[in-house]
Backbone as a ProteinNet text record, in pm:
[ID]
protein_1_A
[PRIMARY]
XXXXXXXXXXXXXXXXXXXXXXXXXXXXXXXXXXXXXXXXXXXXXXXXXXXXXXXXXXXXXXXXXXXXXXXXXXXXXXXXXXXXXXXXXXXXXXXXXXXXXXXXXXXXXXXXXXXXXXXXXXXXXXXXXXXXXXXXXXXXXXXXXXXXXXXXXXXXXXXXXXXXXXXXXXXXXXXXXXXXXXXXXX
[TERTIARY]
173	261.9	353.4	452.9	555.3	650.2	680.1	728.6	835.7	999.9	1113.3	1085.7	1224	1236.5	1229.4	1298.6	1348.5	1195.1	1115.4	1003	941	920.4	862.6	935.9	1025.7	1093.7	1050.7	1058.6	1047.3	869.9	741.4	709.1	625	699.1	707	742.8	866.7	934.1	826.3	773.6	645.8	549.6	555.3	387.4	410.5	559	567.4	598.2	588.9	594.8	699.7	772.3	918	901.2	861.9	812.5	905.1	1049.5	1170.9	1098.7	1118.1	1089.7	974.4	849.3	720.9	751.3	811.2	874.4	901.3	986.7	1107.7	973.3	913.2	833.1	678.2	692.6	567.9	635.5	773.7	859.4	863.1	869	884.3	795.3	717.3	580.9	511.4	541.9	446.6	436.9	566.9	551.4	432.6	427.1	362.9	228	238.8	54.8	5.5	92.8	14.6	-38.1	82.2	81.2	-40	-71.8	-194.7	-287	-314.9	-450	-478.8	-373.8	-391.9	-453.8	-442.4	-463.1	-616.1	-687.2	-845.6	-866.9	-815.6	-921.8	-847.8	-949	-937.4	-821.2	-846.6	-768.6	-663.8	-584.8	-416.3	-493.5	-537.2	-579.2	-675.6	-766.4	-809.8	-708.5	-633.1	-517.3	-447	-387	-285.2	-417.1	-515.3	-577.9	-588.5	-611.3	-671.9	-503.4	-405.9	-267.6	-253.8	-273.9	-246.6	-355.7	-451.4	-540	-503.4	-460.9	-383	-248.7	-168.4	-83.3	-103.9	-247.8	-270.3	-300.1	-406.6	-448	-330.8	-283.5	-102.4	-53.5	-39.6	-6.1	-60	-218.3	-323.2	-275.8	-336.4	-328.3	-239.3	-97.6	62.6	14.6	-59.8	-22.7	-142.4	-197.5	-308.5	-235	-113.3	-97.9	17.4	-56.5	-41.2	125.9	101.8	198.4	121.5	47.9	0.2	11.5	-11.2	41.5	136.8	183.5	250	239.6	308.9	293.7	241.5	244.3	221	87.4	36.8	-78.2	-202.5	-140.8	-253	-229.1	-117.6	-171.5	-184.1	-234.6	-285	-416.5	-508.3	-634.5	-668.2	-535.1	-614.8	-570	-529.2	-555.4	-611.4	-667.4	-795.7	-928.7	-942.6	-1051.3	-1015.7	-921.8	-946.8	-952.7	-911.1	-954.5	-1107.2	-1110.2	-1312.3	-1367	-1324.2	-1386.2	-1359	-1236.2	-1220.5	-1308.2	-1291	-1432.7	-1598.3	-1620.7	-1720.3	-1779.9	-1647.7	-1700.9	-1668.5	-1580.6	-1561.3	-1732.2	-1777.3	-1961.2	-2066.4	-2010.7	-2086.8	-2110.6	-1957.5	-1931	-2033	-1989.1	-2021.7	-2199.4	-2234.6	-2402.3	-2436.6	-2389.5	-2480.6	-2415.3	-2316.3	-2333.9	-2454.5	-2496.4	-2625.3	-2564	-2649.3	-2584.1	-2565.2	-2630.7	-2622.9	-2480.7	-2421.7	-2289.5	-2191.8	-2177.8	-2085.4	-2131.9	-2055.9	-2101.3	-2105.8	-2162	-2158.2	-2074.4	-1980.8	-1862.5	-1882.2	-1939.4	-1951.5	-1814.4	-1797.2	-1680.9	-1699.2	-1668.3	-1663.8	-1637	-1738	-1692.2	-1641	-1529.1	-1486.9	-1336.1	-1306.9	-1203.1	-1186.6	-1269.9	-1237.3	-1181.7	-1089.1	-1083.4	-1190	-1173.8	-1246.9	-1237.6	-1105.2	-1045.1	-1112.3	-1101.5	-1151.5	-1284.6	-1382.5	-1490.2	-1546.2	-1437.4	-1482.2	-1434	-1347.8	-1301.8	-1396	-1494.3	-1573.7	-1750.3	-1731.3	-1862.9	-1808.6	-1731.4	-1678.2	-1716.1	-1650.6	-1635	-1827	-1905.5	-2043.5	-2044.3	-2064.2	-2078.1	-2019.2	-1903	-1849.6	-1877.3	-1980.1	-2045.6	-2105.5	-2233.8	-2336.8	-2376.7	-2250.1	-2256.3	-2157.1	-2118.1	-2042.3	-2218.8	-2289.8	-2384.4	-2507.6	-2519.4	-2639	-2574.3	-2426.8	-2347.1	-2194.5	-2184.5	-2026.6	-1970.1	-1981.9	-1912.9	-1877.2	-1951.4	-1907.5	-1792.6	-1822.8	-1753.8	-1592.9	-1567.3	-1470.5	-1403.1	-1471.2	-1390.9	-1385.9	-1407.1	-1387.9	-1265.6	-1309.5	-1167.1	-1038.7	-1047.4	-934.7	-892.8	-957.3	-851.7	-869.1	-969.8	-941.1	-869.3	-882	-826.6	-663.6	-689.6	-561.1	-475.3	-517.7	-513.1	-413.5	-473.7	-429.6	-466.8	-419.1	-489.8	-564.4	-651.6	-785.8	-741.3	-649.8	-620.2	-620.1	-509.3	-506.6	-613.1	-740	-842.1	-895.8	-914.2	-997.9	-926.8	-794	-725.5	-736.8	-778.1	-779.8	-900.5	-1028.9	-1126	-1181.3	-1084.4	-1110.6	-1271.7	-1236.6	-1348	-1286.7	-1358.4	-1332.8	-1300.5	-1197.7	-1156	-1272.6	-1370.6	-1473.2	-1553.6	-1574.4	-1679.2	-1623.9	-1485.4	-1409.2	-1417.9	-1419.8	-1436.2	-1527.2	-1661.9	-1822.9	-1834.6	-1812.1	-1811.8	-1793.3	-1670.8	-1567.1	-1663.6	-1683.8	-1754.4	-1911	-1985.6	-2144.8	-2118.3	-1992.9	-1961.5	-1957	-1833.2	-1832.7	-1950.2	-2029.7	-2145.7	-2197.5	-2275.7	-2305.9	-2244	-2110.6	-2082.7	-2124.2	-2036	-2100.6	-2256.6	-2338.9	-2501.4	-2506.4	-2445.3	-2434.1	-2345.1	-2253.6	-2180.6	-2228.5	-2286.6	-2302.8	-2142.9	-2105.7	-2048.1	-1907.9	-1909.8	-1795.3	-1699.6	-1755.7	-1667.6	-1644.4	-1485.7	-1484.8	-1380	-1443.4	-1361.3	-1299.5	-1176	-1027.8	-1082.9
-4128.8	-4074.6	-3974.2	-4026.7	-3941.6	-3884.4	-3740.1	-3694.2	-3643.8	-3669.7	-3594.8	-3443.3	-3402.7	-3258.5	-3179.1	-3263.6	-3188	-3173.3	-3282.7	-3246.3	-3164	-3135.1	-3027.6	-2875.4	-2917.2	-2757.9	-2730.2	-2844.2	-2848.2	-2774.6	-2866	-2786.9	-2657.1	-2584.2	-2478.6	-2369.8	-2414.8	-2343.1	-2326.2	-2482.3	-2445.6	-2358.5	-2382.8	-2254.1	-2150.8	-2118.5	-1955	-1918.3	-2042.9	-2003.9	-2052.4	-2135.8	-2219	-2351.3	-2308.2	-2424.7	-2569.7	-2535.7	-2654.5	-2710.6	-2635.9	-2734.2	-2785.9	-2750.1	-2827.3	-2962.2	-2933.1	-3028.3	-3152	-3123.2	-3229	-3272.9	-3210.9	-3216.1	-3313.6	-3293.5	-3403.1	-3547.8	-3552.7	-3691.8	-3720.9	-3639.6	-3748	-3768.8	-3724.1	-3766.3	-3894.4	-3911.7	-3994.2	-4108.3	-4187.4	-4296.2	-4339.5	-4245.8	-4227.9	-4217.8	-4126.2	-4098.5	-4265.9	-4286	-4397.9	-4512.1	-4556.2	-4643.2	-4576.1	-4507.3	-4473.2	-4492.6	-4475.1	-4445.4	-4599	-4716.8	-4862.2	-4899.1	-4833.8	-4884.6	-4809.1	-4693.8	-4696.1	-4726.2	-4762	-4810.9	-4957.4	-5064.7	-5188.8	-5259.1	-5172.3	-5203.3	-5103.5	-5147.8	-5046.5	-4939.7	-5002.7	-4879.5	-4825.6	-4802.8	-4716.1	-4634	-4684.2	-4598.4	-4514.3	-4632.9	-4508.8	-4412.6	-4387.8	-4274.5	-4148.8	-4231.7	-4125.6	-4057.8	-4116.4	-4032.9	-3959.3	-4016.1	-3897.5	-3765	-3803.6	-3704	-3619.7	-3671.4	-3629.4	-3512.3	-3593.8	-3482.1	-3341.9	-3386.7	-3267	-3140.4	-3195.1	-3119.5	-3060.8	-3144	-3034.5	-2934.9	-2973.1	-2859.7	-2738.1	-2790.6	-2652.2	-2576.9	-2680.1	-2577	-2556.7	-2562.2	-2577.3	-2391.7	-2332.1	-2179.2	-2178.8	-2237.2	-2225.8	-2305	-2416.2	-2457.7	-2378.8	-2298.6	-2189.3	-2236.4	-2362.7	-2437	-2398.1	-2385	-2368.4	-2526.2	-2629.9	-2728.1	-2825.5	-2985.8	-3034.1	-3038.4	-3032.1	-3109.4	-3203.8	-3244	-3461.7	-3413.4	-3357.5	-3371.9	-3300.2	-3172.2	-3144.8	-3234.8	-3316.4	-3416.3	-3516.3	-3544.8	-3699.5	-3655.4	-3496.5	-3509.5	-3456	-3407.2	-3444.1	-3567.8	-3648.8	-3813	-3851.9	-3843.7	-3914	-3850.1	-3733.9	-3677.4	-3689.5	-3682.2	-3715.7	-3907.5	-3975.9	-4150.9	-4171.8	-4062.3	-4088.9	-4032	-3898.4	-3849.5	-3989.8	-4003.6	-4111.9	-4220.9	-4287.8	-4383.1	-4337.5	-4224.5	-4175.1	-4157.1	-4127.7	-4083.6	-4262.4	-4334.2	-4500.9	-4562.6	-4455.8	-4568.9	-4509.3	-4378.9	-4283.6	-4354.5	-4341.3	-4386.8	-4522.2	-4656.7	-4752.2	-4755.3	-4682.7	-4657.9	-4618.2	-4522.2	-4480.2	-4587.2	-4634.5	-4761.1	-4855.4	-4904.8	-4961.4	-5106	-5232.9	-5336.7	-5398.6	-5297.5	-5331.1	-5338.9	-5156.8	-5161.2	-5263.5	-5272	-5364.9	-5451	-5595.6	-5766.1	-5722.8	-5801.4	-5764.7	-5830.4	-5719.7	-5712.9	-5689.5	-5758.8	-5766.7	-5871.7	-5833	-5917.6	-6087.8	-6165	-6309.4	-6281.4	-6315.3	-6327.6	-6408.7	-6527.6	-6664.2	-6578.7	-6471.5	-6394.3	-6263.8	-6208.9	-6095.4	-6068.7	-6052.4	-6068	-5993.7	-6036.7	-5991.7	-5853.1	-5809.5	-5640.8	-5568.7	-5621.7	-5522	-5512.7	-5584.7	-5567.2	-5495	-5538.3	-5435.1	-5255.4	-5254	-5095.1	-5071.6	-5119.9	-5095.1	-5046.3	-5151.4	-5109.6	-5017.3	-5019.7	-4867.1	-4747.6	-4737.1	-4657.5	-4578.1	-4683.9	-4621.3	-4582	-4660.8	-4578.2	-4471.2	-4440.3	-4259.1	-4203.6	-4225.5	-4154	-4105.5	-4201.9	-4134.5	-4084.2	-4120	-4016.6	-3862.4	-3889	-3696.7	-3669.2	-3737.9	-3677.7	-3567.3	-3691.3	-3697.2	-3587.2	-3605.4	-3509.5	-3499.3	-3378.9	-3375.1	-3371.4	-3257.1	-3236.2	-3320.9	-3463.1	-3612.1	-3663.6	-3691.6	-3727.1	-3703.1	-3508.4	-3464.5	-3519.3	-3521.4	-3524.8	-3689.9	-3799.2	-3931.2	-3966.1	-3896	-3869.7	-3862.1	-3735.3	-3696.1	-3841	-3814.4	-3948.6	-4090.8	-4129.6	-4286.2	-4324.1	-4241.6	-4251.3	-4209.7	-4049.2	-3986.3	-3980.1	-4050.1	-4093.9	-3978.7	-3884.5	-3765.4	-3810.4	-3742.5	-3761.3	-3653.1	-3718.6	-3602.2	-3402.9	-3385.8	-3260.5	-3197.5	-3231	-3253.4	-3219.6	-3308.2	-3326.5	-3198.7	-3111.9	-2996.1	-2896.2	-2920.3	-2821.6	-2793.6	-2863.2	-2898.6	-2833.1	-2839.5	-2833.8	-2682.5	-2681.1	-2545.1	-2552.3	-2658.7	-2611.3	-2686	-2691.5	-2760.9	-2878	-2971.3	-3086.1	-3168	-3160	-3228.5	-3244.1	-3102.2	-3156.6	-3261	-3223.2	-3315.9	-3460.8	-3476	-3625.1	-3718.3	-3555.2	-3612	-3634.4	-3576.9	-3568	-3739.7	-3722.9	-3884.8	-4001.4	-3999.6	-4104.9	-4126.2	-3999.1	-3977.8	-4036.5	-4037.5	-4084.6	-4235.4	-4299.3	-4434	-4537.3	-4466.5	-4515.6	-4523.7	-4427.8	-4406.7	-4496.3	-4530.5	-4573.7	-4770.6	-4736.2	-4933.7	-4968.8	-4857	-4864.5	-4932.4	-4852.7	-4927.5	-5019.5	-5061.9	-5176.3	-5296.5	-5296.2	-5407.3	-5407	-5548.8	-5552.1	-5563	-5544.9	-5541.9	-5438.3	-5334	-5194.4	-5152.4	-5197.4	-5180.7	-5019	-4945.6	-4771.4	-4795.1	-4706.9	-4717.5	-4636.1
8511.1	8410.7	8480.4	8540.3	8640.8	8494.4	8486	8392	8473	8364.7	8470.8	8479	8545.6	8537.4	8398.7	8362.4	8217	8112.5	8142	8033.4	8123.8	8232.5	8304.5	8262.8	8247.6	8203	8069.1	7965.6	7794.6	7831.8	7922.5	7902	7897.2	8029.7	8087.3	7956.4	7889.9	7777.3	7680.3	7638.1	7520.6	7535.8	7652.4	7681.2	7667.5	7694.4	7654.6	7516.9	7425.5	7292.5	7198.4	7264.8	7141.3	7116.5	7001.4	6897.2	6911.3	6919.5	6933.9	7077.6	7161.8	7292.5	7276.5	7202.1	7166.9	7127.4	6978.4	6890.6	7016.5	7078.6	7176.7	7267.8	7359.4	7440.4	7364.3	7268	7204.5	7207	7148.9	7134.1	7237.7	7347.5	7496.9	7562.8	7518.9	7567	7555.8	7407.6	7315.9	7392.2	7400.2	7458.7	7579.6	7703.2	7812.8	7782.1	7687.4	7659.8	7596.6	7477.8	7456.3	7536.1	7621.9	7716.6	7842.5	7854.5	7950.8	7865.9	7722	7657.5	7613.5	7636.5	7586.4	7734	7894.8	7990.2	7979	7947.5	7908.8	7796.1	7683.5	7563.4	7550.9	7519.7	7534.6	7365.5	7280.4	7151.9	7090.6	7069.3	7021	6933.9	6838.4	6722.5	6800.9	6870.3	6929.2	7048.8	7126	7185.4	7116.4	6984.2	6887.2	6879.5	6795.5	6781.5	6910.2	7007.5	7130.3	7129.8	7134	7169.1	7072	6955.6	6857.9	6848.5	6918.5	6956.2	7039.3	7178.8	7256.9	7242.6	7202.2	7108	7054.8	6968.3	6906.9	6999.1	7104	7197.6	7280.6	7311.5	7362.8	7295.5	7169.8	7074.6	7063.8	7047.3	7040.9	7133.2	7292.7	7407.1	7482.5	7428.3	7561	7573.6	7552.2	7603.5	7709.4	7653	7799.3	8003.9	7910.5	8049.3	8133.5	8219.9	8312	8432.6	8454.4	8531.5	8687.9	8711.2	8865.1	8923.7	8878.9	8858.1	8808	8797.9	8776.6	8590.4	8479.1	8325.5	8354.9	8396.7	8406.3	8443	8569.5	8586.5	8473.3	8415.9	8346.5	8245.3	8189.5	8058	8093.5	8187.4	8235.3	8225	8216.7	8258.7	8102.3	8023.7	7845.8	7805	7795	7782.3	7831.2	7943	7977.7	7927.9	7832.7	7818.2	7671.1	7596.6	7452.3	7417.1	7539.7	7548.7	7556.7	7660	7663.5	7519	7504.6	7335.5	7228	7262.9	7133.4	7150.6	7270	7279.4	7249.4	7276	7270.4	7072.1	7037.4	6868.4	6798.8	6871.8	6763	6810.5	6922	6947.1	6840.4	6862.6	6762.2	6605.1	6568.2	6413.9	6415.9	6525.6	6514	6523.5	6588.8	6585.1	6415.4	6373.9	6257.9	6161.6	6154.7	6042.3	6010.3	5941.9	5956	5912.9	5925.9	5947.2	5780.2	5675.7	5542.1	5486.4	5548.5	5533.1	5583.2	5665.7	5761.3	5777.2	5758.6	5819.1	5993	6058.9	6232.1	6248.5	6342.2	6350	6544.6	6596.9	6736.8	6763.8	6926.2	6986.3	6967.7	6933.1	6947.9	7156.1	7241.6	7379.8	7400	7337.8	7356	7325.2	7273.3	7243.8	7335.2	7369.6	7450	7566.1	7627.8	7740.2	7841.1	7971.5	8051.3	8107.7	8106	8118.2	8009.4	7895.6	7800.1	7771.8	7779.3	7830.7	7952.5	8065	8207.6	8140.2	8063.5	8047.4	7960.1	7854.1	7806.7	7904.8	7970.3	8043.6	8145.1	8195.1	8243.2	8157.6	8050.2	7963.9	7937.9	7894	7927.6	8011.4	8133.6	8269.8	8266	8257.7	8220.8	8184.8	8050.8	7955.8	8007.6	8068.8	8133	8253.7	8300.6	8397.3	8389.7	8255.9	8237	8200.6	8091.9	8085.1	8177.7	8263.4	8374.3	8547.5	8516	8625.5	8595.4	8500.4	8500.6	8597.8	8689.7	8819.8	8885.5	8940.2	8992.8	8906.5	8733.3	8629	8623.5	8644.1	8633.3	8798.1	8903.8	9005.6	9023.5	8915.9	8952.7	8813.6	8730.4	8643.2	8704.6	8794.1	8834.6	8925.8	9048	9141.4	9094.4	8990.2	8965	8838.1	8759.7	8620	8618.4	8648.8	8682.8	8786.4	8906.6	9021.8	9082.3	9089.9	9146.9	9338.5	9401.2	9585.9	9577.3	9705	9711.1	9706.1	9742.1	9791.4	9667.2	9588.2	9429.1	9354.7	9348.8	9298.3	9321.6	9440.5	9513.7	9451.2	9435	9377.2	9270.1	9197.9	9005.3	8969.4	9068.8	9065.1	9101.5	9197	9259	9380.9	9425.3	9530.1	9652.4	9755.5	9924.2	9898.3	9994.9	9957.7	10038.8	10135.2	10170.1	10015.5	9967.7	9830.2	9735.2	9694.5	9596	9667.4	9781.6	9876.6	9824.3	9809.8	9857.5	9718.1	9590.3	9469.3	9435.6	9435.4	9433.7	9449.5	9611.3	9647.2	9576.1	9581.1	9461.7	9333.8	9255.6	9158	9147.5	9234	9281.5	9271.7	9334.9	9404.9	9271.2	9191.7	9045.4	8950	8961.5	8870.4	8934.8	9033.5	9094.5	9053.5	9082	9056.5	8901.8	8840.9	8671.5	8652.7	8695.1	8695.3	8788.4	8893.2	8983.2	9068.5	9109.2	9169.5	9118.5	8961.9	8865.9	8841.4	8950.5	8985.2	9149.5	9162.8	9276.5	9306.5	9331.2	9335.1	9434.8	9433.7	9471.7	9646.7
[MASK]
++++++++++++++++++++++++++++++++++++++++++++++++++++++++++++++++++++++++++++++++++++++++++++++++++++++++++++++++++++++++++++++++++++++++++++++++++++++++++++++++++++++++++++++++++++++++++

């Protein structure tokens, strides 16, 4: 999500508090966010939701973003964290339904594609491993999702770029372990 100058300035401006450049700075966004949140969640209506989630979270927090970094980069790493929330609460919802309410409403696999199934079993695997080790989680977020470079990643993170390396790769490995050979890390 390469953002021009100008939304880098819009929003630099929001954070310090003008609502208009918010306003403008959400519209040019939108497009980008959605189109990243359709490339992790496998169905539109679950993307539209995560962006409009997304959104919101800009709004809340444009005063928190400091600019020590790029715009683009800190909202590439809340779309990718309100895509995982959003996946995380449509399993939620879909767990406590009980099968009285709802006819089963599982994938026909003669219809699914094979991407959207792999971003799904991804998508667990993420889960459980923010669960079981955020620290790996957040630093495999950053360079595979958000595909920040390692230096980047150490920076975001705030620690040594050997750990953010070693992090990365512990993750990889973690996540291939639960995928088999159906996850190949960048």
């Amino acid at each position: 999500m390469a953002l021009d100058e100008t939304t880098e300035e819009l929003a630099t401006t929001a954070a310090g508090g003008d609502h208009r450049a918010l306003g403008e700075l959400l519209r040019r966004i939108e497009p980008d966010v959605l189109r990243h949140c359709e490339r992790l969640l496998p169905y539109r209506q679950d993307a539209e939701e995560a962006c409009q989630d997304t959104l919101l979270a800009v709004a809340r927090n444009i005063g928190r973003f400091e600019g020590r970094s790029r715009f683009s980069t800190w909202l590439h790493i809340v779309t990718a964290n309100c895509a995982r929330t959003t996946y995380r609460s449509l399993k939620r919802r879909a767990a406590e339904q009980t099968s009285e309410e709802l006819p089963d409403h599982r994938p026909d696999p003669r219809r699914v594609s094979v991407i959207a199934g792999s971003r799904l079993d991804l998508l667990d695997a993420m889960e459980s491993l923010e669960y079981e080790k955020p620290e790996l989680a957040a630093a495999l977020v950053l360079r595979d999702i958000v595909q920040l470079d390692y230096a980047e990643v150490a920076e975001q993170l705030g620690i040594p770029l050997g750990t953010a390396k070693s992090r990365i790769h512990q993750a990889r490995k973690y996540i291939q372990s639960a995928l088999g050979d159906a996850y190949l890390g960048k």
